[in-house]
XYZ file of C-alpha atoms in Angstrom:
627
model
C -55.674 55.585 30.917
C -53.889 52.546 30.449
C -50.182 52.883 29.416
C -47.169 50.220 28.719
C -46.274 50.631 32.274
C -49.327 49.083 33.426
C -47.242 45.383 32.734
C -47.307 42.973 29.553
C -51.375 42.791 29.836
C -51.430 46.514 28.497
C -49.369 45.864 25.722
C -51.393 42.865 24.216
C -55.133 44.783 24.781
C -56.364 41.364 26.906
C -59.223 41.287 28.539
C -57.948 42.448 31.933
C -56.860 45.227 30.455
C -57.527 47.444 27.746
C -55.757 48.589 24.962
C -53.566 51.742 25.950
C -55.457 54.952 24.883
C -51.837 56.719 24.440
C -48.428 55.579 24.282
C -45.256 57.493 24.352
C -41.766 56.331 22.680
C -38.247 58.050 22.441
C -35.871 56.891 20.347
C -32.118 58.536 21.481
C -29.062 57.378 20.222
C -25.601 59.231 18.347
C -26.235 62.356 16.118
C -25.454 59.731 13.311
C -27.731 57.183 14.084
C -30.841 58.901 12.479
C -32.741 58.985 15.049
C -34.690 62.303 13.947
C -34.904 60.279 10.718
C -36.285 57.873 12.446
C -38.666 59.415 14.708
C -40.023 61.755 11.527
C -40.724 58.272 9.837
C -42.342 56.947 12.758
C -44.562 59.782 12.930
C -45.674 59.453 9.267
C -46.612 55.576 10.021
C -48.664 57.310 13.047
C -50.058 59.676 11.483
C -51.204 57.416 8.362
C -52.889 54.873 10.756
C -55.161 57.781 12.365
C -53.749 58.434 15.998
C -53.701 61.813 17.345
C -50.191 62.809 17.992
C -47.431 65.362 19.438
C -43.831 65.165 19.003
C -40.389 66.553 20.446
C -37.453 66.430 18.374
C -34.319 67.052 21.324
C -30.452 66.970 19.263
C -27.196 68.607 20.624
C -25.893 71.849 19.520
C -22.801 70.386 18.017
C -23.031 69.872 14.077
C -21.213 66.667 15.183
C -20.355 65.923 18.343
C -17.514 62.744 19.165
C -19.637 59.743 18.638
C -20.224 57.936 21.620
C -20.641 60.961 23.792
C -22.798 62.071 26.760
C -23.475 65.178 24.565
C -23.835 63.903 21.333
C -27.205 62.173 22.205
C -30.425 62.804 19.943
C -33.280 61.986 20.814
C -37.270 62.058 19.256
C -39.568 61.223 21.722
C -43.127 61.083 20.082
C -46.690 60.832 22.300
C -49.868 58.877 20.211
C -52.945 57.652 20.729
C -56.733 57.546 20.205
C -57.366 60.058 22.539
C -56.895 64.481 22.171
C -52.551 64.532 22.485
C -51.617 67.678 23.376
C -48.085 67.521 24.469
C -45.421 64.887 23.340
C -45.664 63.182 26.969
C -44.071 63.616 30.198
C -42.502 60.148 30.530
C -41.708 58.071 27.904
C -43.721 54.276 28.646
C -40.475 53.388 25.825
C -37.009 54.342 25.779
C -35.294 52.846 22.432
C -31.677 52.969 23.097
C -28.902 52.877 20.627
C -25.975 53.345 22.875
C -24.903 53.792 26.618
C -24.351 57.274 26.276
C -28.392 57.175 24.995
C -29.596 55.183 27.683
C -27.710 57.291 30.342
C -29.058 60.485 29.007
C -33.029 59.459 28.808
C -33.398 56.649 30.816
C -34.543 59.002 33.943
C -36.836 60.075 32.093
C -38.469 56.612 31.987
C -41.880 55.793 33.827
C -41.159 52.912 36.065
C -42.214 49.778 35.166
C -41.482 51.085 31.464
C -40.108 49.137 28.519
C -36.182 49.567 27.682
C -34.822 48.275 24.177
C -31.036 48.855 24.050
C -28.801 47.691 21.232
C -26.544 45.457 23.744
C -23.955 45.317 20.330
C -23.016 49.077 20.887
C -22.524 48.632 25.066
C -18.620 47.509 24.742
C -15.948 48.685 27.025
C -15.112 52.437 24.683
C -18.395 52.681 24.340
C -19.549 52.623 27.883
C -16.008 54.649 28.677
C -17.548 57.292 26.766
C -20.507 57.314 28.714
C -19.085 57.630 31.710
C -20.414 53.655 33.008
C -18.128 52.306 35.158
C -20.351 48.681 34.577
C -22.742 47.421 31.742
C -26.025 48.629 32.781
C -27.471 45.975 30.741
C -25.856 43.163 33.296
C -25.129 44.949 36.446
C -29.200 44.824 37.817
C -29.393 48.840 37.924
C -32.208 48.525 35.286
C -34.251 46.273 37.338
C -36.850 49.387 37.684
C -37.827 49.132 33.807
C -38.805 46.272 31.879
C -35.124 45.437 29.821
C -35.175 43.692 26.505
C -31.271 43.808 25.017
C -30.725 42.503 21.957
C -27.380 43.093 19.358
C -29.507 45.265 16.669
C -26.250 46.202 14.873
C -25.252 42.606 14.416
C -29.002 41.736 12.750
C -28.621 45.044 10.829
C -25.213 43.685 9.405
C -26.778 40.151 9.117
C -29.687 41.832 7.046
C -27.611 44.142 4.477
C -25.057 41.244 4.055
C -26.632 40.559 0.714
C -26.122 43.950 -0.683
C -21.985 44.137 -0.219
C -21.939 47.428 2.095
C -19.429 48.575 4.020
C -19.112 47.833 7.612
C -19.837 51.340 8.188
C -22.898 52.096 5.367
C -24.395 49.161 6.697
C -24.110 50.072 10.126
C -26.563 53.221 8.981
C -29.228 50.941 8.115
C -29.748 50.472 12.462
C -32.106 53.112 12.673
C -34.415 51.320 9.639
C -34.216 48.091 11.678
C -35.197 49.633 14.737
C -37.756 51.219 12.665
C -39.178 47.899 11.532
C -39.531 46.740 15.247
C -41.331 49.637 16.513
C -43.797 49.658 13.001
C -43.886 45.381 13.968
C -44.628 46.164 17.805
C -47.666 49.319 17.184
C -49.327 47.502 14.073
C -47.824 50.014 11.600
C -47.888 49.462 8.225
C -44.536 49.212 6.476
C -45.184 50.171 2.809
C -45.498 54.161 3.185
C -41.949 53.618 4.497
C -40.752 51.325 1.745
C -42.091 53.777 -0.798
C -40.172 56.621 1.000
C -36.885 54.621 0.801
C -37.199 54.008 -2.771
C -37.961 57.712 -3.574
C -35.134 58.752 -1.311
C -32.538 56.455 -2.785
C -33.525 56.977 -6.366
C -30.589 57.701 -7.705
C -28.860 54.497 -5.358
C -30.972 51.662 -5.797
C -28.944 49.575 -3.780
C -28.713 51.530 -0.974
C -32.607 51.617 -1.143
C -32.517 47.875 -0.909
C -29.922 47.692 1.418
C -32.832 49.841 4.013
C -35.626 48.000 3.086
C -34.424 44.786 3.847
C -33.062 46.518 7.638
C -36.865 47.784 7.806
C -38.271 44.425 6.833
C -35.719 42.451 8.888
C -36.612 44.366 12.262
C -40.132 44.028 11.740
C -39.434 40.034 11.239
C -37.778 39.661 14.246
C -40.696 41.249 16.194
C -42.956 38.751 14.676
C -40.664 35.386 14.732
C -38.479 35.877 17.757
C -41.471 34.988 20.213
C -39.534 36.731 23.083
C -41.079 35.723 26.276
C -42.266 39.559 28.617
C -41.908 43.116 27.330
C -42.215 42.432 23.960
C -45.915 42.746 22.381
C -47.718 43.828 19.732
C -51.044 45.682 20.309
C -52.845 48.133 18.031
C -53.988 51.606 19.928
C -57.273 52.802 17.661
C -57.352 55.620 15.387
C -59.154 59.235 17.192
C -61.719 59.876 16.501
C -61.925 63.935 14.645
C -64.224 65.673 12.185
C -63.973 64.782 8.345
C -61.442 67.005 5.960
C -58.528 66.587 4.963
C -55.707 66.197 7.437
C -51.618 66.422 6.817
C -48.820 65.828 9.581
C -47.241 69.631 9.989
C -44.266 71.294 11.967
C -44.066 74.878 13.011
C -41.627 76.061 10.679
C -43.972 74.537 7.912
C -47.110 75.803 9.083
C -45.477 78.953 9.557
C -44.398 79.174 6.177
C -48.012 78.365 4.656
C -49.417 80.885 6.749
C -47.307 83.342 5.572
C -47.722 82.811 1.757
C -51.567 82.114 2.593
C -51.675 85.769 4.616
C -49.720 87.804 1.420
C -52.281 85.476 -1.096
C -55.370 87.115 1.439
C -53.586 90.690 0.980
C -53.596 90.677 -2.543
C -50.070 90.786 -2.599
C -46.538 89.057 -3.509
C -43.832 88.281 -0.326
C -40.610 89.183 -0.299
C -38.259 86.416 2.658
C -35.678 87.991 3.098
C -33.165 85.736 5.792
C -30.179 84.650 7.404
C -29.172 80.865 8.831
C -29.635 80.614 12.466
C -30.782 77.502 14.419
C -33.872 77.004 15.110
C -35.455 79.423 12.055
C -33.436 78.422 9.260
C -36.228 75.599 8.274
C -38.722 78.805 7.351
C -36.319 79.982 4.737
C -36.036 76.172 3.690
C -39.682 75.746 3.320
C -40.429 79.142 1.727
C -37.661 78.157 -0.857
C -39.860 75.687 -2.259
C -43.077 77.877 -2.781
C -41.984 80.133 -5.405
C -45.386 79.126 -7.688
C -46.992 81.461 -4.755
C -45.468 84.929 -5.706
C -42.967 83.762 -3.078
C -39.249 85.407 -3.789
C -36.571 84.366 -1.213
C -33.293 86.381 -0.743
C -30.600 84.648 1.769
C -28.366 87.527 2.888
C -25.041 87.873 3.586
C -26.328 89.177 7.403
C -29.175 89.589 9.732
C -29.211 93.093 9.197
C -29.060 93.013 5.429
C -31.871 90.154 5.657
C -34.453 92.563 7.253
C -33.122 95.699 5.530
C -34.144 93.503 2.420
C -37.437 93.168 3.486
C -37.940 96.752 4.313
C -37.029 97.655 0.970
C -39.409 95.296 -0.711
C -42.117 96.850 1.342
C -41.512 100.217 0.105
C -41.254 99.159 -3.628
C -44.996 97.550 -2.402
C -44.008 93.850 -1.434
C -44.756 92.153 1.411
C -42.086 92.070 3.338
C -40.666 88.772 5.930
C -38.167 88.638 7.856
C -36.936 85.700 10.475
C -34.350 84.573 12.779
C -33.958 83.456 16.362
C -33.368 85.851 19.524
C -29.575 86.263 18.403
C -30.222 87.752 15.257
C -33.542 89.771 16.198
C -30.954 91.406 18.338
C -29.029 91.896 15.360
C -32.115 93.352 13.571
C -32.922 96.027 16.066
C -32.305 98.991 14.647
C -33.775 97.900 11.575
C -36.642 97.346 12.930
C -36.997 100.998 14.936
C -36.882 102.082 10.876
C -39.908 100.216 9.873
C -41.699 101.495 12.812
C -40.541 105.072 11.680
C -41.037 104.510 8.101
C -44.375 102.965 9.188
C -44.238 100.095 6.378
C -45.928 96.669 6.801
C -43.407 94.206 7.423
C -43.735 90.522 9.131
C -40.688 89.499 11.788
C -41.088 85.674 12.952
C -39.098 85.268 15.956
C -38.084 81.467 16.910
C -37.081 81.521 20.559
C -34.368 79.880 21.606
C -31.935 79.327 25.115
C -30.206 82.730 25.649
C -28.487 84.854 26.172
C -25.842 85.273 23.124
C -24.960 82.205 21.662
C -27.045 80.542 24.753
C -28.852 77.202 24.151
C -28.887 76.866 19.631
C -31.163 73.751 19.662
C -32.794 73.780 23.054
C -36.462 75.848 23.337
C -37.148 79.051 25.965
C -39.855 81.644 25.512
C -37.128 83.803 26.910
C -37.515 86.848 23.949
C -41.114 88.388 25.360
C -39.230 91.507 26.592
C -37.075 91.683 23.294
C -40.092 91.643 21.032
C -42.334 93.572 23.478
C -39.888 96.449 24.304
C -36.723 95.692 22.654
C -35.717 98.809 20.725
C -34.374 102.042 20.728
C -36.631 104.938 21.548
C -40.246 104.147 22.139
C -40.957 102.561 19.406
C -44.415 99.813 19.746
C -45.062 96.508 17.743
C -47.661 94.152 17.631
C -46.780 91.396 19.188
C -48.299 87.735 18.694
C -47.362 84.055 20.172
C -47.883 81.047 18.581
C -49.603 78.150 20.759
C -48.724 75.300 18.730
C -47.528 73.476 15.738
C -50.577 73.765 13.694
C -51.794 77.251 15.114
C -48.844 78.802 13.729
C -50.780 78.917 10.460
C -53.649 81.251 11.657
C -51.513 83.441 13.580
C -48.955 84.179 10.515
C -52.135 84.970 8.598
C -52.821 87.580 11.234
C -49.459 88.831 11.284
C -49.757 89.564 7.981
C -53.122 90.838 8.451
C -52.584 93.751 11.336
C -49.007 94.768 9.607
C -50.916 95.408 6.022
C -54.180 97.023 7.688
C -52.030 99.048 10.565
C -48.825 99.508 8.156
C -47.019 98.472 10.720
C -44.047 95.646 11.969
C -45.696 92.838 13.459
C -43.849 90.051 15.710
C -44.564 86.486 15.583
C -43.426 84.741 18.391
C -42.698 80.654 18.037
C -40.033 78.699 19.453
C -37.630 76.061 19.103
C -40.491 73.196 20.679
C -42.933 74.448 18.514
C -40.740 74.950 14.913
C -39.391 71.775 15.315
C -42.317 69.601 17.107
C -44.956 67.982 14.445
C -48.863 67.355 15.307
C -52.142 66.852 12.874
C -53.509 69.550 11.319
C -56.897 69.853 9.357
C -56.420 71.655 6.332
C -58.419 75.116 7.068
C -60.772 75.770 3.627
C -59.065 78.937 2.191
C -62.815 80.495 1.850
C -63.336 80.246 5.322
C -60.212 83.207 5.571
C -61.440 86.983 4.934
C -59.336 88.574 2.267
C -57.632 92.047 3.339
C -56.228 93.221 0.025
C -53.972 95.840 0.560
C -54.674 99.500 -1.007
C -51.921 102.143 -2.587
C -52.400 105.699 -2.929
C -52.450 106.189 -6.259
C -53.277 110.149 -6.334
C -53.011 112.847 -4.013
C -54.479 112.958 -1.077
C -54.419 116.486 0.608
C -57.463 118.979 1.139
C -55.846 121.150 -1.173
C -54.432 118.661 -4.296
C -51.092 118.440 -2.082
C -49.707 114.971 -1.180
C -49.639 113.890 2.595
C -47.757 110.451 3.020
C -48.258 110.331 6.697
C -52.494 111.345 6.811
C -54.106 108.953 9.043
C -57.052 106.635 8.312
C -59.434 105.822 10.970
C -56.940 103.081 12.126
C -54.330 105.306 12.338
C -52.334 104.068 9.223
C -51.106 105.941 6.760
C -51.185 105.841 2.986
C -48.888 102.824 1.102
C -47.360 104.498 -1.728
C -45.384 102.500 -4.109
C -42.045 103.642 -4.760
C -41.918 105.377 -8.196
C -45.769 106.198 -8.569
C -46.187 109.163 -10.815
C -47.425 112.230 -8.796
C -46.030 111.095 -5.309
C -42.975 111.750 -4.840
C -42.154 111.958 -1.134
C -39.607 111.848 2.055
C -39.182 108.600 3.604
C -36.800 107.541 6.403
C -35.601 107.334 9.962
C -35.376 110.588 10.820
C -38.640 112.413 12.354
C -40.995 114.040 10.293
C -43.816 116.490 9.874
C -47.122 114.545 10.566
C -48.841 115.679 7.250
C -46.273 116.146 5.018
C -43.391 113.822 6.207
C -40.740 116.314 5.560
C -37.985 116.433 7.764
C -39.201 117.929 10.867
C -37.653 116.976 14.117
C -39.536 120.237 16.161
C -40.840 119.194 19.830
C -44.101 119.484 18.618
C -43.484 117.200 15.584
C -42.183 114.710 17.383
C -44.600 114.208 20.613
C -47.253 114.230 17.984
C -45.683 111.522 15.891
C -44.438 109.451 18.413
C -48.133 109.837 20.345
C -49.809 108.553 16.854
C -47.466 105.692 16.630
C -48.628 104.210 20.154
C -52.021 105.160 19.250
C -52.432 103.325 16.172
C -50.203 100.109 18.031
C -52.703 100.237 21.025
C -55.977 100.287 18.237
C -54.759 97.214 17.045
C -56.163 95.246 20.175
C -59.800 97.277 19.202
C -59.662 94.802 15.790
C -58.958 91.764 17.496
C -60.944 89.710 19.219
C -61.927 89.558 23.387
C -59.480 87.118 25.392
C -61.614 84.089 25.928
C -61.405 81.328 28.634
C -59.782 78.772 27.170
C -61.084 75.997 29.494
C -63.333 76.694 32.806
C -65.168 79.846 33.947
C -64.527 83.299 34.110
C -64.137 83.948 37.654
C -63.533 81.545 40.036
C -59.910 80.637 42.535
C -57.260 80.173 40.467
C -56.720 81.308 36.062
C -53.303 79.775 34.741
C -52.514 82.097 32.237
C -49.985 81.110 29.402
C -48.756 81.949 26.027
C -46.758 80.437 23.262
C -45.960 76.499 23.652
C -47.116 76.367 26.990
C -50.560 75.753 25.855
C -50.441 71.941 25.995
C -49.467 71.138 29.428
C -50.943 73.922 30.831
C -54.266 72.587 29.276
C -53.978 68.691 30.171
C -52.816 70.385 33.796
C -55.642 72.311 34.265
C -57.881 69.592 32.735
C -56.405 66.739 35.230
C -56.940 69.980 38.302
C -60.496 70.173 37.099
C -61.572 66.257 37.228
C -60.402 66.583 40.844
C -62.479 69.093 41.307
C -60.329 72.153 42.094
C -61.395 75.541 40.800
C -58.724 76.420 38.383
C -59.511 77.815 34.771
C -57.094 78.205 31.676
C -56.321 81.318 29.778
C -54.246 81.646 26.656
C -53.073 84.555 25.358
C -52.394 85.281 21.488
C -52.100 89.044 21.138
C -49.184 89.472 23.631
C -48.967 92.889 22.423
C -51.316 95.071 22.689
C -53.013 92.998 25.076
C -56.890 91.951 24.266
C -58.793 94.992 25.861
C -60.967 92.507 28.483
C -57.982 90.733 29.701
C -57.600 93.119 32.964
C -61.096 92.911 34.048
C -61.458 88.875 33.215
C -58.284 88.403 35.583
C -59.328 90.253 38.507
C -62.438 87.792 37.935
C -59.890 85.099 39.909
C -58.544 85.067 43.549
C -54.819 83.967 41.898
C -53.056 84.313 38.946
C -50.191 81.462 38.240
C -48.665 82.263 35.119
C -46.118 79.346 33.397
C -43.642 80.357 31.425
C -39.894 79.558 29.948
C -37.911 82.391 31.207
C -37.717 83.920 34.528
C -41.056 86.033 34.956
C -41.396 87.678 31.944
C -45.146 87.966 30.629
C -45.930 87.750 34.939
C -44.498 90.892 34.536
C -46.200 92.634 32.333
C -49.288 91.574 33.458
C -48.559 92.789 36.672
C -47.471 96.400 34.820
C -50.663 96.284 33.252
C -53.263 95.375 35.033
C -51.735 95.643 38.908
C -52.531 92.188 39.856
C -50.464 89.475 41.792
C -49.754 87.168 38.992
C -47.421 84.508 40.325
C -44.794 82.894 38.213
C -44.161 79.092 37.356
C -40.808 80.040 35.554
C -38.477 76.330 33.802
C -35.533 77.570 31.937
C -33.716 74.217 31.323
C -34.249 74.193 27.397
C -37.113 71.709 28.019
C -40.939 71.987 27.754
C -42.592 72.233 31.147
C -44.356 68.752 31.810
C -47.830 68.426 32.555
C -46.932 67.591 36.125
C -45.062 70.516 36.966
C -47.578 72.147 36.279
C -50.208 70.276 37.950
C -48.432 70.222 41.076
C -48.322 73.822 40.765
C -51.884 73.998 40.583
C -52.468 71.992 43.648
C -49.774 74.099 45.800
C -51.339 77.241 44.720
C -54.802 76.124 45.920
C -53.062 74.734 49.379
């Protein structure tokens, strides 16, 4: 695959060498340089011109941190091309720098021989204090690795906005719509989407709208006038090529959020959010906000605790009921949860993982909650658990969240994190007939042998009866105290109990009977080596294993999306494999239980530096495990 680090040839598509099939660009620069702005625009332009793409939005914790500083950086790095993306890149081929402290930060990260563009305007003497350079890195040779092209983008941004009589600052904010117009200039993007974007997002200030365009317009110029001799080309990468439909750019909170109004629409039923701000789930609340046309009610709370108790209660009155927050706060949620588990009442818990413990790592990513969700509460008290592989596959599995907690009136889990809620990739828009409904039913008389009423009977899933609050006739105990499995009157006996809490596991361990046998996600079923994942590490665990198969090593993929219970084949297709190497964001975790489970040697591959694994860890991880 040819890439921009394969020299000037790559970049123009010449005859010697072809057009890259994938590219990969970060933009980094100060919290208030837009540069999420930027990258989010970028991947609109991408996604509009047909590429297949995967991004990885990176920004401190602070809400601002002292401009100029080492950890004030944000970054966006996005990976595109006409080939399957299914991570946003290991290196970038181009790092788009906006200040020392942003080239200090990412430009390790660079693949050598890779393209730098820094905004030499911003590299003064405070500036590179700040950032802890003792020498311009643009003139001291330290660079000489990476293709350099230094230009004074804040001086052309003022020179372009002159016109408009903007303040030295506002016009300074048009940088990241200049930079903008290079990149769109320098991968054949087309700049009207962009300009129509502007102009809706400055209605109401035309002349700031102006005042952006003409940044946009003037970066893209200068890519096509300056004739700058080296790095800088333009070359077009072709569109991928994918089935027809209809196709929309989505992020994990959003897809989230559609699957969740989809999976109440498919039950027949209206959704109750009810939700507290915490980085990185706050966006689900956002997003649900605006889908109110859907039966969709959304309740902020004053707490975590009063955000799920919300839900719980909307349940009961026959909502249902959602619930989300980050590991913090489903801490927080706990014992709330051990009363929907007692209560046995649907209810939908979406989990965005984050750095822990406490406070831990707000904006950085970790699958580090497995345990929490798996075993995390008081008593024994079992949930159905499910993980999220990507962006765009959080729609199907909040559909079957919603699914197994209306059919198994149960909690259910859904597992994302901070990667995948904030990362964006292509989605094909499912067609809603190609979902089975799974209305959900309501005692509406009594349902005892003899005319009595028994809220906690047992279907042949081992679910009891939903009975709306306030239905004439059935009038009945409900609570977190233990009660009588018939009659659900208070009943805390030793017999009562074992038999309740022994129906509880029952009807949690029939849920993997309902869903479908673990697959091989790519290989064979037996063979030396399964890498076994969940959650985000899906992508480079896949192009891994792909890159470990084309050199012909026997190594096969297996993702896991029912965490909890786990599919009922998994333990024989593992002992199908000589090793087990299982990659994961924590320290062991899910290795854990497998090796609880099933009593095999699963190794771990365990990264908790609030990063993604890259494809070549876990390639090389691969190889060593075949040694």
């Amino acid at each position: 695959m040819a890439t921009l680090a394969d020299g000037p040839d790559a970049l123009t598509g010449g005859k010697e060498t072809p057009a890259p099939e994938a590219v990969v660009v970060r933009f980094a620069g100060d919290s208030g340089d837009g540069m999420q702005l930027t990258g989010g625009q970028f991947t609109l332009s991408t996604a509009l011109s047909g590429n297949d793409l995967a991004t990885f939005p990176d920004f401190p914790a602070e809400i601002r941190a002292p401009q100029g500083t080492l950890f004030g950086v944000s970054a966006f790095q996005i990976n595109f091309g006409s080939t399957e993306i299914d991570t946003a890149g290991d290196q970038p081929d181009v790092l788009v720098a906006m200040n020392p402290a942003a080239l200090k930060t990412n430009v390790g990260a660079l693949k050598i021989g890779g393209l730098i563009i820094a905004d030499s305007g911003e590299f003064n003497k405070r500036n590179l204090e700040k950032a802890k350079y003792e020498v311009n890195p643009l003139e001291d040779g330290s660079l000489e690795k990476w293709q350099l092209l230094a230009f004074d983008i804040s001086a052309l941004t003022l020179e372009a906005v002159k016109p408009f009589g903007l303040g030295n600052k506002e016009a300074l904010r048009c940088k990241n719509m200049w930079t903008l117009g290079l990149a769109l200039w320098m991968f054949d993007r087309d700049r009207q989407p962009l300009v129509d974007w502007l102009n809706a997002k400055f209605k109401k200030s035309p002349v700031l709208a102006e005042a952006n365009i003409a940044a946009l317009n003037a970066g893209h110029a200068y890519g096509e006038t300056a004739e700058l001799a080296g790095p800088l080309k333009q070359y077009h990468i072709a569109p991928v090529e994918s089935e027809p439909g209809l196709y929309r750019t989505v992020t994990g909170a959003e897809a989230i959020s559609l699957g969740l109004v989809a999976g109440a629409q498919l039950a027949d039923l209206p959704m109750f959010f009810g939700g507290y701000p915490i980085t990185p789930a706050s966006a689900i609340l956002h997003n649900l906000a605006r889908l109110k046309e859907f039966g969709v009610t959304t309740f902020q709370a004053e707490d975590e605790i009063a955000a799920i108790a919300s839900a719980i209660g909307a349940s009961y009155a026959g909502q249902l009921g959602v619930t989300s927050s980050s590991g913090p706060g489903i801490a927080l949620k706990g014992e709330a949860m051990g009363l929907a588990i007692m209560t046995e009442l649907p209810l939908v818990i979406v989990n965005s993982q984050r750095g822990g413990p406490s406070t831990g790592l707000p904006t950085k990513t970790e699958q580090s909650d497995l345990y929490q969700a798996i075993y995390g509460r008081n008593g024994d008290a079992p949930m159905p658990v499910i993980a999220a592989r990507s962006p765009s596959d959080c729609f199907e599995c909040a559909i079957e969240a919603c699914r197994i907690a209306v059919q198994y009136m149960t909690p259910v889990m859904l597992l994302t994190d901070g990667y995948i809620g904030n990362a964006a990739e292509p989605w094909k828009v499912p067609d809603p007939e190609s979902f089975k409904p799974f209305p959900a039913k309501f005692l509406s008389e009594k349902n005892g042998p003899n005319g009595e009423l028994l809220p906690f009977a047992r279907d042949e899933k081992g679910a009891r009866p939903w009975i709306k609050a306030g239905t004439p006739g059935l009038m009945h105990r409900i609570g977190g105290i233990e009660k009588n499995p018939g009659t659900g009157n208070i009943d805390y006996s030793p017999s009562s109990h074992q038999t309740m809490t022994d129906a509880r596991k029952a009807k949690v361990d029939g849920v993997a009977n309902g869903t479908p046998a673990q697959e091989v996600t790519l290989g064979e079923t037996t063979g030396k080596l399964a890498v076994v994942g969940w959650g985000s590490t899906y992508g480079p665990i896949h192009q891994a294993v792909r890159r470990a198969r084309r050199k012909g090593l026997s190594v096969s993929q297996i993702h896991v999306r029912h965490v909890w219970p786990l599919p009922t084949n998994l333990g024989e297709l593992l002992k199908g494999y000589d090793k087990i190497l299982v990659p994961e964001m924590n320290t062991g975790q899910f290795k854990t239980v497998l090796r609880d489970q099933y009593l095999v040697d699963a190794q771990p591959l365990n990264k908790t530096s609030g990063q993604p694994f890259t494809i070549a860890e876990i390639e090389a991880a691969i190889e060593a495990a075949l040694a």
